[in-house]
Coordinates of C-alpha atoms and ligand atoms in Angstrom, one line a residue:
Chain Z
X1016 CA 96.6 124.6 88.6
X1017 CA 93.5 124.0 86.7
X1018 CA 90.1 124.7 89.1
X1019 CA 88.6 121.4 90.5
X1020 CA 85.9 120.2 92.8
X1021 CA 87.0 118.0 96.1
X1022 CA 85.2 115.3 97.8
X1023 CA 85.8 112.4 100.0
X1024 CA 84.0 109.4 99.8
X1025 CA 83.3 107.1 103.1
X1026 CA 83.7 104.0 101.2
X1027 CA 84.8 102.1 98.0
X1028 CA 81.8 101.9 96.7
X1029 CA 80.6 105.3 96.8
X1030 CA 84.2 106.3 95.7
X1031 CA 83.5 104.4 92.9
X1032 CA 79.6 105.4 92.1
X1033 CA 81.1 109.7 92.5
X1034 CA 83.6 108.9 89.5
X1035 CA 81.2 106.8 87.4
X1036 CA 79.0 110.2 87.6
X1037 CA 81.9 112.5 87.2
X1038 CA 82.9 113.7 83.8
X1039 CA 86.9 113.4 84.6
X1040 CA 87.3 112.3 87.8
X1041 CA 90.6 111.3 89.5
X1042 CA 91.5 109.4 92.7
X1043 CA 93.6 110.4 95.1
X1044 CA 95.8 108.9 97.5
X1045 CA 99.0 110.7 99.0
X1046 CA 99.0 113.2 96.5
X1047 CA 102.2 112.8 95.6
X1048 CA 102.2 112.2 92.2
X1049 CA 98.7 113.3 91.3
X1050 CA 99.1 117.2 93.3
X1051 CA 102.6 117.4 91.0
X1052 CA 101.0 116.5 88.0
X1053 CA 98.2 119.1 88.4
X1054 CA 100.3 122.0 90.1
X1055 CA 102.0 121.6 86.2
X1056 CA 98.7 121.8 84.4
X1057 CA 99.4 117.9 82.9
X1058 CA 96.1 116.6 84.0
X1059 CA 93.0 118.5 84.5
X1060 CA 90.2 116.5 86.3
X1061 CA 87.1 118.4 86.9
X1062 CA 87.0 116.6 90.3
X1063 CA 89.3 114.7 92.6
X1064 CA 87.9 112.1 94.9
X1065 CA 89.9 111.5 98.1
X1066 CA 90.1 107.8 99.3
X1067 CA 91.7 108.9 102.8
X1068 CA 88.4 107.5 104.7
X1069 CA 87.3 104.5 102.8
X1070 CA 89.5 102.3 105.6
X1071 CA 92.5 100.9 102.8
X1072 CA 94.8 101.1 105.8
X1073 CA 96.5 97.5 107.8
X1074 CA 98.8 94.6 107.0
X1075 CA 97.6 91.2 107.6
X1076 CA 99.8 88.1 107.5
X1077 CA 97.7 85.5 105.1
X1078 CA 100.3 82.7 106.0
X1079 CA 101.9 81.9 102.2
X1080 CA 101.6 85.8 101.9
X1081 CA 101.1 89.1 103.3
X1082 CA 98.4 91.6 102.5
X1083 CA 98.7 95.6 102.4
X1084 CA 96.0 97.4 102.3
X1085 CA 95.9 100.1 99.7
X1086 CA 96.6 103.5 101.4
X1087 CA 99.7 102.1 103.8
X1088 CA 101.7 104.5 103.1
X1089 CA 105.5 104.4 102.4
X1090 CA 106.3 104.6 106.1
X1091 CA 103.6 102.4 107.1
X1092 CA 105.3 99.7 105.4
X1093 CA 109.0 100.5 105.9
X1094 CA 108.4 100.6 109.8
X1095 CA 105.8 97.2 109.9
X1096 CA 107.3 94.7 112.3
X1097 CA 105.3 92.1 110.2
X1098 CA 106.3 93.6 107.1
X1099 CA 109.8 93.6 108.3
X1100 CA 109.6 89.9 109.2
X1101 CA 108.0 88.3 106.5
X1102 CA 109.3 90.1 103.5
X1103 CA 111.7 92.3 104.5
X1104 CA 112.7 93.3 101.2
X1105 CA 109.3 95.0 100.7
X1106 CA 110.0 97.2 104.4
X1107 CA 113.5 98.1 103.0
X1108 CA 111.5 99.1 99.3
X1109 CA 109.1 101.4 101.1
X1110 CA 112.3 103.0 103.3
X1111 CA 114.1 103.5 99.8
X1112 CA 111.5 105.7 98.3
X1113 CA 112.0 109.3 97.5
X1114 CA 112.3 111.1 100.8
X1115 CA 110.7 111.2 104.1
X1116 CA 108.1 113.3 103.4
X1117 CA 106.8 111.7 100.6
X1118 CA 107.3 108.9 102.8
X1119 CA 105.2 109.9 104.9
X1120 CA 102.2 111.1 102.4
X1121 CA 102.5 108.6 99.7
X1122 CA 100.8 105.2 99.2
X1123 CA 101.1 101.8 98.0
X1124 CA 98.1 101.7 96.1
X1125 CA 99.0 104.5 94.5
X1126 CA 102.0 103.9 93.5
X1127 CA 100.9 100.2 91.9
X1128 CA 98.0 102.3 90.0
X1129 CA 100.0 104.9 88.9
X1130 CA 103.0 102.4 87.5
X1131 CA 105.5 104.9 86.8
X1132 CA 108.4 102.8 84.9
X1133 CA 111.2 104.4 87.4
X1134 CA 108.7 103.5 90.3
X1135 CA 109.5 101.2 93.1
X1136 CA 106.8 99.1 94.0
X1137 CA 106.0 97.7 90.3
X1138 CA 109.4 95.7 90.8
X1139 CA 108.0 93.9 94.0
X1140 CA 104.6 93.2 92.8
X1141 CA 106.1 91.3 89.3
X1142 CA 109.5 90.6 91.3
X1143 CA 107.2 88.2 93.9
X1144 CA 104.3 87.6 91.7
X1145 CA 102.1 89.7 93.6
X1146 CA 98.2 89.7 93.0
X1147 CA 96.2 93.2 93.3
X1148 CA 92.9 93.3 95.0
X1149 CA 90.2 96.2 93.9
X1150 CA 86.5 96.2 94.9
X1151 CA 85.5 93.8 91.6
X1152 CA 87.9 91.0 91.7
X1153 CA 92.0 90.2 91.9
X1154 CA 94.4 90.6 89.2
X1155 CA 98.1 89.2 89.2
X1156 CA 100.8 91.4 88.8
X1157 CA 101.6 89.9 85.0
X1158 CA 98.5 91.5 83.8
X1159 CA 98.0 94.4 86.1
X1160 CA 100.7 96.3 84.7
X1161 CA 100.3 96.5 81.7
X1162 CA 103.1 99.8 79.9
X1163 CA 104.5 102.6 81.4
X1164 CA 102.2 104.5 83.0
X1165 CA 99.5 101.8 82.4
X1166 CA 97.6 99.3 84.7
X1167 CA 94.4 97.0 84.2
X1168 CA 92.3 99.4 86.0
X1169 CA 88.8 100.4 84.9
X1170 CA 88.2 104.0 85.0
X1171 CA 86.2 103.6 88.4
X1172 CA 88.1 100.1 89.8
X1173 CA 89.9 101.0 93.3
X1174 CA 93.0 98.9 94.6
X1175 CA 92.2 97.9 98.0
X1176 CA 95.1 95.6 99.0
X1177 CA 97.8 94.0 97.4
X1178 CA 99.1 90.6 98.4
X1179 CA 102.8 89.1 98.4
X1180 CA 103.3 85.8 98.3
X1181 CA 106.2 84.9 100.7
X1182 CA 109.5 84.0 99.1
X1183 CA 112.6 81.9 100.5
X1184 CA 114.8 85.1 100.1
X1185 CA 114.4 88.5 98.7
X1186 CA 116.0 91.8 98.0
X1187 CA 115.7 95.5 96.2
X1188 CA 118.3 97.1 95.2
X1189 CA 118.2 100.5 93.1
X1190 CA 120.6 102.9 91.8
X1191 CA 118.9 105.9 92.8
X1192 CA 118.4 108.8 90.3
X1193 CA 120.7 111.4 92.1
X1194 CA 117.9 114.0 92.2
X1195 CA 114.8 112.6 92.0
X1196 CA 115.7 109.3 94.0
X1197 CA 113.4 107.1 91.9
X1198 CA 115.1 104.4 89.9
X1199 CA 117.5 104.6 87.4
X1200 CA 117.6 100.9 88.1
X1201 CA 116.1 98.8 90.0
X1202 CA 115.9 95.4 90.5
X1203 CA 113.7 92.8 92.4
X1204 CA 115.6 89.1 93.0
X1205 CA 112.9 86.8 94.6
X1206 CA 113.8 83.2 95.1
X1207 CA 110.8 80.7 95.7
X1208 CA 110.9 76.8 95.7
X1209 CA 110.3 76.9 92.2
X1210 CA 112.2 79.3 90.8
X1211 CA 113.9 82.7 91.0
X1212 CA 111.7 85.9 89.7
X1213 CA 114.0 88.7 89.1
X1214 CA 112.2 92.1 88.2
X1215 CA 113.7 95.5 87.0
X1216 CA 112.4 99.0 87.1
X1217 CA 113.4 102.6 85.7
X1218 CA 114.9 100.9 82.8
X1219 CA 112.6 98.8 80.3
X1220 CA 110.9 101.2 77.6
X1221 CA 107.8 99.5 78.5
X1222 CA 108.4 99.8 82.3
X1223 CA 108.7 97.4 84.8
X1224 CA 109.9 93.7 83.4
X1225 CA 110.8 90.5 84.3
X1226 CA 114.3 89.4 82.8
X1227 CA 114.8 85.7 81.6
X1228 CA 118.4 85.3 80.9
X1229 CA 119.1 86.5 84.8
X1230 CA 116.4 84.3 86.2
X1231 CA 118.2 81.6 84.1
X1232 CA 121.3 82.1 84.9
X1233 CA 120.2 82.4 88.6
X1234 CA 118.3 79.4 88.6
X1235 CA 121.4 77.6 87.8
X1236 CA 123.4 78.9 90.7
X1237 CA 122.3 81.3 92.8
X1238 CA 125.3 83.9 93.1
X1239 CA 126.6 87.1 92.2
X1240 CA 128.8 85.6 89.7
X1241 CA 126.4 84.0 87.6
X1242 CA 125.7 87.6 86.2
X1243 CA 128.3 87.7 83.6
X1244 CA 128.9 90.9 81.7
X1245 CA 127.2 90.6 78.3
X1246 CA 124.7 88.7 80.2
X1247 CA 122.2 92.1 80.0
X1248 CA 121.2 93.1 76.2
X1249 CA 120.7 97.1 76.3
X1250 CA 117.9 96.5 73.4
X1251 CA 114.4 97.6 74.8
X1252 CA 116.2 99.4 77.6
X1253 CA 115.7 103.3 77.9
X1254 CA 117.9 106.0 77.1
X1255 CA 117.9 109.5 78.6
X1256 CA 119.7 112.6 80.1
X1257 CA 120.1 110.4 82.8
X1258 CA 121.4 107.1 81.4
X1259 CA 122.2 105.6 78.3
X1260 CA 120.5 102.1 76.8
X1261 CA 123.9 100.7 77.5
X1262 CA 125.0 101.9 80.8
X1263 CA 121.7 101.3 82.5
X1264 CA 122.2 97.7 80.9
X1265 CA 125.4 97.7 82.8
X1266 CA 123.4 98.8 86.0
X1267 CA 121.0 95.9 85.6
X1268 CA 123.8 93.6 85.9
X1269 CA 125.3 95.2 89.1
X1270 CA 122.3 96.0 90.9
X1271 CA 121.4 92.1 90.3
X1272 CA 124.9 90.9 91.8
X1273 CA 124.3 93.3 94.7
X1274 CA 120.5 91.7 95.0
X1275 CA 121.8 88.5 95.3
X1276 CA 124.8 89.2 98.3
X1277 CA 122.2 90.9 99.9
X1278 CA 119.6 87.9 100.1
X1279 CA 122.6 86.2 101.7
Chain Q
X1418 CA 84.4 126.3 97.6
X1419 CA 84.2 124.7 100.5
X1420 CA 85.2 125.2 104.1
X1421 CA 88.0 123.6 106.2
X1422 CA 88.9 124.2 110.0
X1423 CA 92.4 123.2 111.1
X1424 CA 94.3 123.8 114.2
X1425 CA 97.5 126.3 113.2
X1426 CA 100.2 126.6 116.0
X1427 CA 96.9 126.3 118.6
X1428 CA 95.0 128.4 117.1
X1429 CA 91.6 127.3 115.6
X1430 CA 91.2 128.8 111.3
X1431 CA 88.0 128.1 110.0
X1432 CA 88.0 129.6 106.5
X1433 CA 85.8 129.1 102.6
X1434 CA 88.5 128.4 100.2
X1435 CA 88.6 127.4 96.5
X1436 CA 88.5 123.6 96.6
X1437 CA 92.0 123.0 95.1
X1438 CA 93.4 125.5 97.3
X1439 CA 97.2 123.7 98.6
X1440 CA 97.9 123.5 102.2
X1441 CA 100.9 126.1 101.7
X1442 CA 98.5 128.6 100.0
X1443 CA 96.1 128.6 102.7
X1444 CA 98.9 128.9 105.7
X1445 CA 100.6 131.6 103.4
X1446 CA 98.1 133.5 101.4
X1447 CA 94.6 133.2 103.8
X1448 CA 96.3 133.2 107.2
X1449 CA 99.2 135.5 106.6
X1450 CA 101.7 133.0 107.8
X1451 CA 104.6 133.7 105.4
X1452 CA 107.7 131.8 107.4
X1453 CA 106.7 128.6 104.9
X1454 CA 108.1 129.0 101.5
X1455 CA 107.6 127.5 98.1
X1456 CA 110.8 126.6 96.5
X1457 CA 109.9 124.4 93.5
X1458 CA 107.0 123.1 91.6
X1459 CA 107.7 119.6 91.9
X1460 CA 107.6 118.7 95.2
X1461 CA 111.6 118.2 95.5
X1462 CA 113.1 121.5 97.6
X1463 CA 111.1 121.1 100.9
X1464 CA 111.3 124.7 101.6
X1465 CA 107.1 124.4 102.3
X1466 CA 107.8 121.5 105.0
X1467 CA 105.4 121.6 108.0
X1468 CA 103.9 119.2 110.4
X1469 CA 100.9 117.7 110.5
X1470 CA 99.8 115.7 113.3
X1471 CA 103.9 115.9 113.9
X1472 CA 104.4 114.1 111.0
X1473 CA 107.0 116.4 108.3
X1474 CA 105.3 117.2 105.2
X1475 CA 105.6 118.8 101.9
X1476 CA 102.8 121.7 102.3
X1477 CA 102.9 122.2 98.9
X1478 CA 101.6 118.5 98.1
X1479 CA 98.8 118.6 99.6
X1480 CA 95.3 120.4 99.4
X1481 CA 94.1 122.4 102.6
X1482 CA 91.2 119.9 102.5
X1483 CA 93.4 117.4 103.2
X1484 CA 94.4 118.8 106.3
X1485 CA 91.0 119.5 107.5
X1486 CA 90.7 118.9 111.6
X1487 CA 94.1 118.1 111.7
X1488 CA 96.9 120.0 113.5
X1489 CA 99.5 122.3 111.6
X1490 CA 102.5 123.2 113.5
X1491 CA 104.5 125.6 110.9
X1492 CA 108.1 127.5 111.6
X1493 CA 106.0 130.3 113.4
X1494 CA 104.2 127.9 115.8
X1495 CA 107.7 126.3 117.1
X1496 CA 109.3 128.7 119.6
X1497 CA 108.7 129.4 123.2
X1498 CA 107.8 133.3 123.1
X1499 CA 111.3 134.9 122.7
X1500 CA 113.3 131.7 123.1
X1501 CA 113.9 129.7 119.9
X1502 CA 113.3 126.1 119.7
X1503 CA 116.6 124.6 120.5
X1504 CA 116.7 123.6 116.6
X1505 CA 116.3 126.9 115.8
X1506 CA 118.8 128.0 118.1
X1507 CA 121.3 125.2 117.2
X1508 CA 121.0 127.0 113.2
X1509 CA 121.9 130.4 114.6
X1510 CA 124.7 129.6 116.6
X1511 CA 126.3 126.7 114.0
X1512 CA 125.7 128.9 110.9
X1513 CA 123.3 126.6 109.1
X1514 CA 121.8 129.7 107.1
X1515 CA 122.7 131.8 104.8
X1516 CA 120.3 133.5 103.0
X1517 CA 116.9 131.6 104.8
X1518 CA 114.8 130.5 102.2
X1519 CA 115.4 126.5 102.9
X1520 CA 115.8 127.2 106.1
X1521 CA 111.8 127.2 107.7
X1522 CA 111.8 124.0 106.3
X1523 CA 114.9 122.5 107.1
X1524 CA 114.0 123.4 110.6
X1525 CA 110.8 121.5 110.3
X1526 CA 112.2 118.7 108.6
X1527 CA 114.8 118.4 111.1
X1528 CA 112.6 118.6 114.0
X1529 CA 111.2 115.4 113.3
X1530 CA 114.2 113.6 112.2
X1531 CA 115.4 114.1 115.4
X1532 CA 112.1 113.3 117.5
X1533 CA 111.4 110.6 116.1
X1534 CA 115.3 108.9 116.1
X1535 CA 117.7 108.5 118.6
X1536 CA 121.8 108.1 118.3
X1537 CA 121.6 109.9 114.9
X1538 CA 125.1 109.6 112.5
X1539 CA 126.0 111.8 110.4
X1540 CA 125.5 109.9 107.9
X1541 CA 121.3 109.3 108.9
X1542 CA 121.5 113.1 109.2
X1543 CA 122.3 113.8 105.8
X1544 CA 120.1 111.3 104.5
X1545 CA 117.0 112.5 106.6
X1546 CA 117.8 115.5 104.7
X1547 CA 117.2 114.1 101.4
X1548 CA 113.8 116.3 101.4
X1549 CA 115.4 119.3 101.5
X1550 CA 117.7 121.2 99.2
X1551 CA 119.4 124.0 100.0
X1552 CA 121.7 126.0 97.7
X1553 CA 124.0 127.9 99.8
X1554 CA 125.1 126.2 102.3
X1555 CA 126.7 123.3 101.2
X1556 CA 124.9 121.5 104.2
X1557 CA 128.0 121.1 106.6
X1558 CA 126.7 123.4 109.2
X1559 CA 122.7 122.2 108.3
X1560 CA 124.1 119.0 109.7
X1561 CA 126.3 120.3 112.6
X1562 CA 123.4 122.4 113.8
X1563 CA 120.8 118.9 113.8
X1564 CA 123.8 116.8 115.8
X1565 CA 123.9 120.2 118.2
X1566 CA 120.3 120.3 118.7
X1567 CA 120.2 116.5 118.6
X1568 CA 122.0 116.6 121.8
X1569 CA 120.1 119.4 123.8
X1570 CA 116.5 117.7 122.5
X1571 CA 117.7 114.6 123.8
Ligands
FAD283 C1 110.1 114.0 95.4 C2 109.5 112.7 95.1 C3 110.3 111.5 95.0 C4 109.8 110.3 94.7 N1 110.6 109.2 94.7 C5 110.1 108.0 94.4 C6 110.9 106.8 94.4 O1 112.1 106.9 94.7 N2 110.3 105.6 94.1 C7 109.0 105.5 93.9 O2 108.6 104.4 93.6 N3 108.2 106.6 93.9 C8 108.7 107.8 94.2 N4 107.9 108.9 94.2 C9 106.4 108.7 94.0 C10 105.7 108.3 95.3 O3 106.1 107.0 95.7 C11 104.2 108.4 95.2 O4 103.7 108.4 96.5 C12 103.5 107.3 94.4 O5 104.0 107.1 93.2 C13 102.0 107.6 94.3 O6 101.3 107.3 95.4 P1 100.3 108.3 96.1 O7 99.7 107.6 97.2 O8 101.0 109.6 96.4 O9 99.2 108.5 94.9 P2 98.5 109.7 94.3 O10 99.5 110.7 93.8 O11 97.4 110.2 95.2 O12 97.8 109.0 93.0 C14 98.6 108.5 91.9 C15 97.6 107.9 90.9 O13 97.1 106.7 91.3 C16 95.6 106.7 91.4 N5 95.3 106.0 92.6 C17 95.8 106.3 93.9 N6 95.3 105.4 94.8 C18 94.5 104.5 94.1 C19 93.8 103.3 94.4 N7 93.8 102.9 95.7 N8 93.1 102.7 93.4 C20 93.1 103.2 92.2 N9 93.8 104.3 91.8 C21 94.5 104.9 92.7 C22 95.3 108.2 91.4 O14 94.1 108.4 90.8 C23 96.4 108.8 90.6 O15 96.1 108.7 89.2 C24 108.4 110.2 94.5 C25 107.6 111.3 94.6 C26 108.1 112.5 94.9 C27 107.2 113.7 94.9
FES284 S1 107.8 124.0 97.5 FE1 109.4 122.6 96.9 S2 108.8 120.8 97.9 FE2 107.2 122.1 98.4
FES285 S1 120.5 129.0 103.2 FE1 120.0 129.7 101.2 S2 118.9 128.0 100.3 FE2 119.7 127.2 102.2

């Protein structure tokens, strides 16, 4: 590991006025992506800025939504009663990631701002239409994330909450990678008055995305059997020791069909 | 530098350590405590697993600063004098080692599993375990050791 100073702020604000004076500064949450990444030398900040104690933590029902404050960790939200009732797809997310000790360290707010493309989370925040909250102003989840590994974030902008607008049903379902446990697939079905949002992770070369021809075809009838194979294109899709373009296309399609059984 | 206190296995350690020194390094390397072991570099194995506050964590994945004024319970801290912790006990008599090394955190891991659920399956068993990789075992008699201690602890 490279050296690097440690600090941690009381508040957003002075989080954000130490790494405006910083020459590479970093945030950090649970640590669980960020330690990784600089135990293998593949970021070197000269100082890392712990939001622990800027108060990010609690779950508020807003009515039409629900709103998690930044550092909830993954447990936090898998074992929230209001999380649980409102949007229980998001409490069974959290549950699903990695394992219980990252569980129990890792964030929401880090996971959004870190927007790995095999990540959880991202599928929820596009899959509902989500809007991220940070200390300048509120960003929907269409132009939050913005690649892999890319978000709308300034350099100093902290998320503080995210909010989830309720939907009529919802469910995750991932096909976990067998030893990491992040997604090989992923995918978000969320079905409002309007519409149905369906979102996928760990397979889109550009990360998380939404995908038409399934909210289409769900929109028509909302069953398993409206995903017809041939329905999911493998073009844009990833390809890797893991999975091929084609099968994870094939995973899409299943994951979807279990989505829908389990919104019931 | 900078300094952080923590309570170890009821002991108070106060010590100056470089500021991106890891929570495992510190219990390992400044305080001697060797019974936590790094297994990987990516946070996977869970052979560094500890409590904090009695919550399970990777000890690796986390600077000491992190942990400052909290409370560390490690493998060392967890039996009663001579008697083992009825987890640790449940390993010895149900074979769930072989050569050690995932074992300190296994223990750990399993520790809260078990606290903190009641009427575990098998099946939650193993996937409590999902933190923790062991590569002897096979796991069978990991698993038959938690559902033996599971019953004494409960
Ligand atoms: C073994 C293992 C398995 C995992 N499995 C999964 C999985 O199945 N699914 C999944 O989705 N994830 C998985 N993860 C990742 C995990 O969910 C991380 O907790 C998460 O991606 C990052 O959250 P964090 O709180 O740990 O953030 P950190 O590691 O602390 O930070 C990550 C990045 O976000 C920035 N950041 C953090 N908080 C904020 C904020 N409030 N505002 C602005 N920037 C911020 C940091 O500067 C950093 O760049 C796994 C991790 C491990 C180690
Ligand atoms: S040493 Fe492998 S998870 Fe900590
Ligand atoms: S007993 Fe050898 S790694 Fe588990």
């Amino acid at each position: 590991m490279y050296s690097n100073k440690y600090v941690k702020a009381t508040n957003v604000n002075k989080a954000a006025s130490i790494i405006a004076d910083a020459e590479d500064g970093k945030f950090l949450a649970g640590g669980m992506t960020l330690i990784p990444t600089l135990k293998q030398r593949l970021a070197s900040p000269d100082l890392i800025i712990d939001l622990s104690d800027c108060k990010l933590t609690g779950i508020e029902d807003e009515g039409a939504s629900i709103r998690i404050g930044a550092m909830s960790r993954h447990v936090d939200v898998a074992e929230s009663v209001l999380v649980q009732n409102a949007i229980p797809a998001i409490a069974n997310l959290a549950s699903q990631i990695g394992d219980r000790q990252v569980r129990n360290r890792g964030t929401i707010g880090g996971s959004l701002a870190n927007n790995d493309p095999a990540a959880c989370y991202p599928s929820a925040l596009l899959g509902l239409g989500g809007t991220i909250h940070t200390q300048n102003r509120s960003i929907l989840a269409e132009d939050f994330l913005t690649g892999m590994f890319e978000t709308d974030l300034e350099e100093d902008e902290i998320i503080i909450g995210i909010s989830f607008p309720k939907p009529d049903k919802a469910a995750y379902v991932k096909f976990p990678n067998p030893a990491s446990r992040y997604a090989m697939v992923g995918v978000f079905v969320a079905k409002f008055s309007d519409g149905v949002r369906v979102a996928v992770t760990g397979a889109g070369e550009d990360g998380v995305f939404r995908a038409s021809n399934i909210e289409a075809a769900l929109d028509e009838s909302f069953k398993a059997n409206s995903i017809i194979d041939g329905l999911v294109s493998a073009d844009n899709l990833m390809s890797d020791i893991h999975a091929s373009a084609e099968y994870r296309a094939h995973l899409i399609g299943e994951m979807t069909r279990r989505a829908v059984i389990a919104c019931g | 530098m900078l300094t952080v206190s923590m309570n170890v296995n009821g002991n108070s350690a106060t010590h100056e350590v470089p500021d991106n020194t890891l929570l495992v390094t510190f219990l390992r390397e400044t305080l001697g405590l060797t019974g936590t072991h790094v297994g990987c570099d990516t946070s996977q194995c869970g052979a560094c697993i500890v409590h904090l506050n009695g919550e399970s964590v990777k000890s690796c994945s986390l600077f000491a600063a992190q942990a400052d004024g909290a409370k560390i319970t490690t493998i060392e801290g967890i039996a009663d004098g001579d008697t083992l912790h009825p987890m640790q006990q449940a390993f010895h008599e149900n074979h769930g080692l072989q050569c050690g090394f995932c074992t300190p955190g296994m223990v750990m891991s399993a520790i809260e599993l078990v606290t903190k659920n009641k009427n575990l399956t098998e099946r939650d068993i193993r996937e409590g375990l999902e933190g923790n990789i062991c590569r002897c075992t096979g796991y069978h008699n990991i698993v038959k050791s938690i559902q033996a201690a599971a019953e004494k602890m409960s």
